[in-house]
Short mmCIF file of C-alpha atoms in Angstrom, two decimals:
data_model
loop_
_atom_site.label_atom_id
_atom_site.label_comp_id
_atom_site.label_asym_id
_atom_site.label_seq_id
_atom_site.Cartn_x
_atom_site.Cartn_y
_atom_site.Cartn_z
CA UNK A 1 -8.74 -6.47 21.99
CA UNK A 2 -8.45 -2.68 21.67
CA UNK A 3 -4.67 -2.98 21.36
CA UNK A 4 -5.07 -5.45 18.48
CA UNK A 5 -7.42 -3.17 16.56
CA UNK A 6 -5.06 -0.27 17.19
CA UNK A 7 -2.10 -2.30 15.88
CA UNK A 8 -4.00 -3.18 12.69
CA UNK A 9 -5.25 0.34 11.97
CA UNK A 10 -2.07 2.18 13.02
CA UNK A 11 0.11 -0.01 10.79
CA UNK A 12 -2.14 0.38 7.78
CA UNK A 13 -2.42 4.15 8.17
CA UNK A 14 1.33 4.48 8.69
CA UNK A 15 2.00 2.55 5.48
CA UNK A 16 -0.44 4.68 3.51
CA UNK A 17 1.28 7.81 4.81
CA UNK A 18 4.92 6.86 4.27
CA UNK A 19 4.45 4.98 0.99
CA UNK A 20 4.08 8.07 -1.25
CA UNK A 21 7.17 9.58 0.42
CA UNK A 22 9.41 6.51 0.18
CA UNK A 23 8.63 5.55 -3.43
CA UNK A 24 10.26 8.66 -4.95
CA UNK A 25 13.36 7.95 -2.85
CA UNK A 26 13.58 4.39 -4.18
CA UNK A 27 13.23 5.71 -7.73
CA UNK A 28 15.86 8.39 -7.14
CA UNK A 29 18.28 5.78 -5.81
CA UNK A 30 17.48 3.66 -8.89
CA UNK A 31 16.50 0.68 -6.75
CA UNK A 32 14.84 -0.97 -9.73
CA UNK A 33 13.96 -4.65 -10.07
CA UNK A 34 15.96 -6.77 -12.52
CA UNK A 35 13.52 -9.26 -14.03
CA UNK A 36 14.57 -12.92 -14.23
CA UNK A 37 15.30 -13.79 -17.86
CA UNK A 38 13.64 -17.22 -17.68
CA UNK A 39 10.42 -15.90 -16.11
CA UNK A 40 7.16 -15.26 -17.97
CA UNK A 41 7.68 -12.89 -20.91
CA UNK A 42 4.82 -10.69 -19.69
CA UNK A 43 6.93 -9.77 -16.64
CA UNK A 44 9.60 -8.04 -18.72
CA UNK A 45 7.51 -4.86 -18.69
CA UNK A 46 8.12 -4.73 -14.93
CA UNK A 47 11.85 -4.15 -15.44
CA UNK A 48 12.99 -1.18 -13.35
CA UNK A 49 10.00 -1.12 -10.99
CA UNK A 50 11.29 0.03 -7.55
CA UNK A 51 12.07 -2.84 -5.21
CA UNK A 52 13.06 -3.33 -1.55
CA UNK A 53 9.67 -1.93 -0.54
CA UNK A 54 9.60 -4.54 2.20
CA UNK A 55 11.69 -2.13 4.27
CA UNK A 56 8.55 -0.04 4.70
CA UNK A 57 6.19 -2.63 6.15
CA UNK A 58 9.01 -4.26 8.13
CA UNK A 59 9.78 -0.95 9.85
CA UNK A 60 6.12 -0.12 10.40
CA UNK A 61 5.13 -3.48 11.88
CA UNK A 62 8.15 -3.59 14.21
CA UNK A 63 7.81 0.01 15.42
CA UNK A 64 4.06 -0.25 15.98
CA UNK A 65 4.52 -3.51 17.89
CA UNK A 66 7.22 -2.14 20.17
CA UNK A 67 5.29 1.07 20.82
CA UNK A 68 2.11 -0.75 21.78
CA UNK A 69 3.91 -3.34 23.90
CA UNK A 70 5.77 -0.57 25.75
CA UNK A 71 2.44 0.95 26.81
CA UNK A 72 0.87 -2.41 27.64
CA UNK A 73 2.93 -2.84 30.82
CA UNK A 74 0.22 -4.40 32.98
CA UNK A 75 0.49 -7.75 31.23
CA UNK A 76 4.31 -7.92 31.13
CA UNK A 77 5.90 -10.55 28.89
CA UNK A 78 8.11 -8.77 26.36
CA UNK A 79 9.90 -11.99 25.38
CA UNK A 80 7.79 -13.02 22.38
CA UNK A 81 7.51 -9.51 20.92
CA UNK A 82 11.25 -8.94 21.04
CA UNK A 83 12.00 -12.45 19.72
CA UNK A 84 9.64 -11.95 16.76
CA UNK A 85 11.04 -8.54 15.88
CA UNK A 86 14.59 -9.90 16.05
CA UNK A 87 14.07 -13.10 14.03
CA UNK A 88 12.05 -11.21 11.39
CA UNK A 89 14.69 -8.50 11.02
CA UNK A 90 17.56 -10.99 10.89
CA UNK A 91 15.72 -12.95 8.19
CA UNK A 92 15.12 -9.68 6.38
CA UNK A 93 18.82 -8.80 6.58
CA UNK A 94 19.68 -11.79 4.37
CA UNK A 95 17.12 -10.66 1.82
CA UNK A 96 18.31 -7.07 2.04
CA UNK A 97 21.89 -8.06 1.18
CA UNK A 98 20.55 -10.18 -1.68
CA UNK A 99 18.48 -7.26 -3.02
CA UNK A 100 21.36 -4.84 -2.61
CA UNK A 101 23.58 -7.02 -4.81
CA UNK A 102 20.83 -7.23 -7.41
CA UNK A 103 20.27 -3.47 -7.40
CA UNK A 104 23.91 -2.35 -7.40
CA UNK A 105 25.37 -5.03 -9.66
CA UNK A 106 22.19 -5.47 -11.71
CA UNK A 107 22.52 -9.23 -11.22
CA UNK A 108 19.13 -10.87 -10.72
CA UNK A 109 20.48 -13.91 -8.86
CA UNK A 110 21.91 -11.83 -6.00
CA UNK A 111 23.60 -13.87 -3.28
CA UNK A 112 24.92 -17.32 -4.16
CA UNK A 113 22.61 -20.04 -2.82
CA UNK A 114 25.09 -21.28 -0.21
CA UNK A 115 25.57 -17.76 1.13
CA UNK A 116 21.82 -17.48 1.73
CA UNK A 117 21.73 -20.91 3.38
CA UNK A 118 24.57 -20.08 5.78
CA UNK A 119 22.73 -16.97 6.95
CA UNK A 120 19.43 -18.80 7.23
CA UNK A 121 21.02 -21.67 9.17
CA UNK A 122 22.47 -19.25 11.72
CA UNK A 123 19.15 -17.45 12.18
CA UNK A 124 17.08 -20.66 12.23
CA UNK A 125 19.28 -22.60 14.65
CA UNK A 126 19.54 -19.58 16.94
CA UNK A 127 15.78 -19.07 17.07
CA UNK A 128 15.10 -22.80 17.46
CA UNK A 129 17.47 -22.92 20.44
CA UNK A 130 15.69 -19.91 21.95
CA UNK A 131 12.34 -21.68 21.64
CA UNK A 132 13.75 -24.97 22.95
CA UNK A 133 15.13 -23.40 26.13
CA UNK A 134 12.24 -20.97 26.64
CA UNK A 135 10.02 -21.93 29.60
CA UNK A 136 7.02 -20.76 27.55
CA UNK A 137 7.75 -22.88 24.45
CA UNK A 138 9.93 -25.96 24.93
CA UNK A 139 10.18 -29.01 22.70
CA UNK A 140 6.47 -29.95 22.56
CA UNK A 141 4.18 -28.90 19.71
CA UNK A 142 0.40 -29.01 19.38
CA UNK A 143 -1.24 -31.43 16.95
CA UNK A 144 -4.14 -29.98 14.89
CA UNK A 145 -7.64 -31.42 15.47
CA UNK A 146 -6.48 -33.37 18.55
CA UNK A 147 -6.00 -32.07 22.04
CA UNK A 148 -2.56 -33.64 22.35
CA UNK A 149 1.07 -32.56 22.42
CA UNK A 150 3.94 -34.11 20.52
CA UNK A 151 7.26 -33.84 22.33
CA UNK A 152 10.08 -33.75 19.77
CA UNK A 153 12.76 -33.86 22.46
CA UNK A 154 16.29 -33.31 21.16
CA UNK A 155 15.02 -33.48 17.57
CA UNK A 156 13.17 -30.19 18.10
CA UNK A 157 16.09 -27.90 17.21
CA UNK A 158 17.17 -29.54 13.91
CA UNK A 159 13.57 -30.13 12.78
CA UNK A 160 12.45 -26.59 13.55
CA UNK A 161 15.59 -25.10 12.01
CA UNK A 162 14.89 -26.99 8.78
CA UNK A 163 11.26 -25.87 8.95
CA UNK A 164 12.33 -22.25 9.31
CA UNK A 165 14.68 -22.43 6.34
CA UNK A 166 11.96 -24.08 4.25
CA UNK A 167 9.31 -21.50 5.17
CA UNK A 168 11.56 -18.46 4.70
CA UNK A 169 12.44 -19.65 1.20
CA UNK A 170 8.79 -20.58 0.55
CA UNK A 171 7.79 -16.98 1.24
CA UNK A 172 10.50 -15.83 -1.14
CA UNK A 173 9.19 -18.14 -3.89
CA UNK A 174 5.59 -16.99 -3.28
CA UNK A 175 6.57 -13.41 -4.09
CA UNK A 176 6.29 -13.77 -7.85
CA UNK A 177 3.17 -11.81 -8.81
CA UNK A 178 1.99 -8.30 -7.99
CA UNK A 179 0.33 -8.32 -4.58
CA UNK A 180 0.44 -12.10 -4.16
CA UNK A 181 2.53 -12.50 -1.01
CA UNK A 182 1.17 -9.24 0.45
CA UNK A 183 -2.43 -10.46 0.12
CA UNK A 184 -1.73 -13.88 1.56
CA UNK A 185 0.21 -12.35 4.46
CA UNK A 186 -2.67 -10.03 5.39
CA UNK A 187 -4.79 -13.14 5.95
CA UNK A 188 -2.19 -15.52 7.35
CA UNK A 189 -0.73 -13.05 9.83
CA UNK A 190 -4.19 -12.07 11.06
CA UNK A 191 -4.92 -15.79 11.48
CA UNK A 192 -1.86 -16.25 13.70
CA UNK A 193 -3.04 -13.29 15.76
CA UNK A 194 -6.43 -14.89 16.26
CA UNK A 195 -4.80 -18.22 17.06
CA UNK A 196 -2.87 -16.48 19.84
CA UNK A 197 -6.02 -14.82 21.17
CA UNK A 198 -8.06 -18.06 21.13
CA UNK A 199 -5.21 -19.99 22.75
CA UNK A 200 -4.98 -17.39 25.52
CA UNK A 201 -8.74 -17.44 26.08
CA UNK A 202 -8.89 -21.24 26.16
CA UNK A 203 -5.96 -21.69 28.51
CA UNK A 204 -6.20 -18.44 30.42
CA UNK A 205 -6.98 -20.04 33.77
CA UNK A 206 -3.93 -22.28 33.48
CA UNK A 207 -1.47 -19.78 31.99
CA UNK A 208 0.86 -17.55 33.95
CA UNK A 209 0.33 -13.78 33.58
CA UNK A 210 3.68 -13.58 31.75
CA UNK A 211 2.65 -16.21 29.19
CA UNK A 212 -0.71 -14.49 28.68
CA UNK A 213 1.15 -11.24 28.09
CA UNK A 214 3.45 -12.92 25.58
CA UNK A 215 0.50 -14.34 23.64
CA UNK A 216 -1.18 -10.96 23.72
CA UNK A 217 1.93 -9.23 22.37
CA UNK A 218 2.41 -11.90 19.71
CA UNK A 219 -1.12 -11.09 18.56
CA UNK A 220 -0.20 -7.39 18.47
CA UNK A 221 2.77 -8.16 16.20
CA UNK A 222 0.60 -10.36 13.98
CA UNK A 223 -2.06 -7.67 13.52
CA UNK A 224 0.60 -5.00 13.00
CA UNK A 225 2.14 -7.05 10.19
CA UNK A 226 -1.30 -7.73 8.71
CA UNK A 227 -2.16 -4.03 8.74
CA UNK A 228 1.21 -3.00 7.32
CA UNK A 229 0.84 -5.46 4.42
CA UNK A 230 -2.71 -4.22 3.88
CA UNK A 231 -1.38 -0.69 3.49
CA UNK A 232 1.50 -1.93 1.32
CA UNK A 233 -1.03 -3.47 -1.07
CA UNK A 234 -2.07 0.06 -2.01
CA UNK A 235 1.27 0.29 -3.86
CA UNK A 236 1.93 -3.40 -4.53
CA UNK A 237 -1.32 -4.55 -6.17
CA UNK A 238 -1.41 -5.05 -9.95
CA UNK A 239 0.15 -3.15 -11.67
CA UNK A 240 2.66 -2.79 -8.84
CA UNK A 241 4.28 0.56 -8.15
CA UNK A 242 6.83 -1.15 -5.91
CA UNK A 243 7.98 -4.68 -5.13
CA UNK A 244 8.80 -5.91 -1.64
CA UNK A 245 11.90 -7.77 -2.87
CA UNK A 246 13.68 -10.50 -0.96
CA UNK A 247 13.93 -7.89 1.81
CA UNK A 248 10.20 -8.09 2.38
CA UNK A 249 9.55 -11.73 1.53
CA UNK A 250 12.19 -13.03 3.94
CA UNK A 251 10.94 -10.71 6.67
CA UNK A 252 7.48 -12.19 6.17
CA UNK A 253 8.81 -15.75 6.09
CA UNK A 254 10.71 -15.26 9.34
CA UNK A 255 7.72 -13.58 10.98
CA UNK A 256 5.16 -16.24 10.02
CA UNK A 257 7.25 -19.23 11.04
CA UNK A 258 8.39 -17.39 14.16
CA UNK A 259 4.78 -16.89 15.30
CA UNK A 260 3.96 -20.54 14.61
CA UNK A 261 6.91 -21.77 16.68
CA UNK A 262 6.29 -19.46 19.63
CA UNK A 263 2.67 -20.61 19.75
CA UNK A 264 3.91 -24.23 19.58
CA UNK A 265 1.85 -24.62 16.40
CA UNK A 266 4.27 -25.32 13.53
CA UNK A 267 1.99 -28.12 12.26
CA UNK A 268 -0.78 -25.55 11.76
CA UNK A 269 1.35 -23.94 9.05
CA UNK A 270 0.16 -26.72 6.74
CA UNK A 271 -3.19 -24.92 6.83
CA UNK A 272 -2.43 -21.25 7.48
CA UNK A 273 0.67 -21.13 5.25
CA UNK A 274 -0.52 -23.68 2.69
CA UNK A 275 0.02 -21.44 -0.34
CA UNK A 276 3.62 -20.77 0.67
CA UNK A 277 4.27 -24.48 1.10
CA UNK A 278 2.62 -25.19 -2.26
CA UNK A 279 5.05 -22.80 -3.96
CA UNK A 280 8.09 -24.67 -2.64
CA UNK A 281 6.60 -28.10 -3.24
CA UNK A 282 5.77 -27.23 -6.85
CA UNK A 283 9.42 -26.29 -7.45
CA UNK A 284 10.65 -29.51 -5.81
CA UNK A 285 8.19 -31.66 -7.76
CA UNK A 286 9.07 -29.89 -11.02
CA UNK A 287 12.79 -30.46 -10.59
CA UNK A 288 12.44 -34.11 -9.60
CA UNK A 289 10.05 -34.81 -12.49
CA UNK A 290 12.37 -32.97 -14.91
CA UNK A 291 15.35 -35.14 -13.92
CA UNK A 292 13.43 -38.43 -13.83
CA UNK A 293 11.80 -37.89 -17.24
CA UNK A 294 14.95 -36.38 -18.78
CA UNK A 295 13.56 -32.96 -19.62
CA UNK A 296 9.76 -33.19 -19.31
CA UNK A 297 7.79 -30.81 -17.06
CA UNK A 298 4.71 -31.45 -14.97
CA UNK A 299 3.97 -27.71 -14.69
CA UNK A 300 4.33 -25.13 -17.45
CA UNK A 301 6.53 -23.19 -15.03
CA UNK A 302 7.25 -23.28 -11.33
CA UNK A 303 6.46 -21.97 -8.74
CA UNK A 304 2.92 -23.02 -9.47
CA UNK A 305 1.48 -19.48 -9.63
CA UNK A 306 3.42 -19.07 -12.90
CA UNK A 307 1.77 -22.27 -14.17
CA UNK A 308 -1.63 -20.69 -13.57
CA UNK A 309 -0.44 -17.51 -15.26
CA UNK A 310 0.76 -19.34 -18.36
CA UNK A 311 -2.51 -21.28 -18.39
CA UNK A 312 -4.43 -18.07 -19.05
CA UNK A 313 -5.29 -16.67 -15.62
CA UNK A 314 -4.53 -13.01 -14.95
CA UNK A 315 -2.38 -11.93 -12.02
CA UNK A 316 -5.43 -10.44 -10.31
CA UNK A 317 -7.35 -13.72 -10.63
CA UNK A 318 -4.45 -15.75 -9.24
CA UNK A 319 -4.01 -13.40 -6.28
CA UNK A 320 -7.74 -13.58 -5.53
CA UNK A 321 -7.68 -17.39 -5.72
CA UNK A 322 -4.71 -17.61 -3.36
CA UNK A 323 -6.33 -15.21 -0.91
CA UNK A 324 -9.54 -17.24 -0.85
CA UNK A 325 -7.61 -20.48 -0.27
CA UNK A 326 -5.56 -18.86 2.50
CA UNK A 327 -8.72 -17.51 4.13
CA UNK A 328 -10.62 -20.78 4.01
CA UNK A 329 -7.73 -22.87 5.34
CA UNK A 330 -7.06 -20.32 8.08
CA UNK A 331 -10.67 -20.72 9.21
CA UNK A 332 -10.18 -24.50 9.27
CA UNK A 333 -7.10 -23.99 11.44
CA UNK A 334 -9.03 -21.76 13.85
CA UNK A 335 -11.88 -24.25 14.16
CA UNK A 336 -9.42 -27.13 14.66
CA UNK A 337 -7.65 -25.43 17.53
CA UNK A 338 -7.64 -27.33 20.80
CA UNK A 339 -5.43 -26.01 23.59
CA UNK A 340 -4.26 -28.18 26.44
CA UNK A 341 -4.78 -26.79 29.96
#
């Protein structure tokens, strides 16, 4: 438990220390955000705010994780830590290229949609295959509220790859208000860390030392990401001094879904990552409704956090509401956890 607390505190402190030094660099390089023309009019004042701040918490969470894991040699099991760092950074790379195009060419749309999908398919299929063939993961997933496993068999790889693509893009859609995705990630990532700890405690007598070590190191990564996002909020809360950009949102998306898959708990994302899923579902529902009704809208704007914004809620109120929902549903997920021996 000491390592987990250290990961949380070290990441937060590191972010608070490097933030004031990195922000002037981003401004000097003119890495300013180009605001989407069709977004809320109130967001136009954010034009030019430094972006790609996700590089900071991505670096901090990965470095802190690897440093702690390197000292925690008694437990062994580097597999999960390295897999999480790799899948998160590869997901981030797609967002980084997208942000770079936006910054250099001043084109808000960045990469073409099919270019993003190709990159995400490669990352998602690769990670799904890793999980499928891993002796510590396999094709079975845990079902919330019931102490049973669901073996997906050969369908595991395509289903999990699609899930990864969906969740990475959901995180990207969630990043639409100052501090929104950062706040939700602080809670959700900490929840995955606790899920790993509780799973290890419940099945400790039946788990190999290597698997216990992997769960322990997954929890270290989760708390490191939570702490890094907590520190990032110092600069990202309303009014934001820096945005995480697609660089940060896709890193977070890859990290959250990666933890869920390694724990064999992708179904628990319905609870822990509910707000991310709601963002994507609101966009899907809006587009379907728009086509079916020939131009009518069910929401004032999607993703749904913009609907709340246009309905009169402030950004701070929306962020607080999302954080409360994420916290409550994460508690439900923790209480629903049953781990097979």
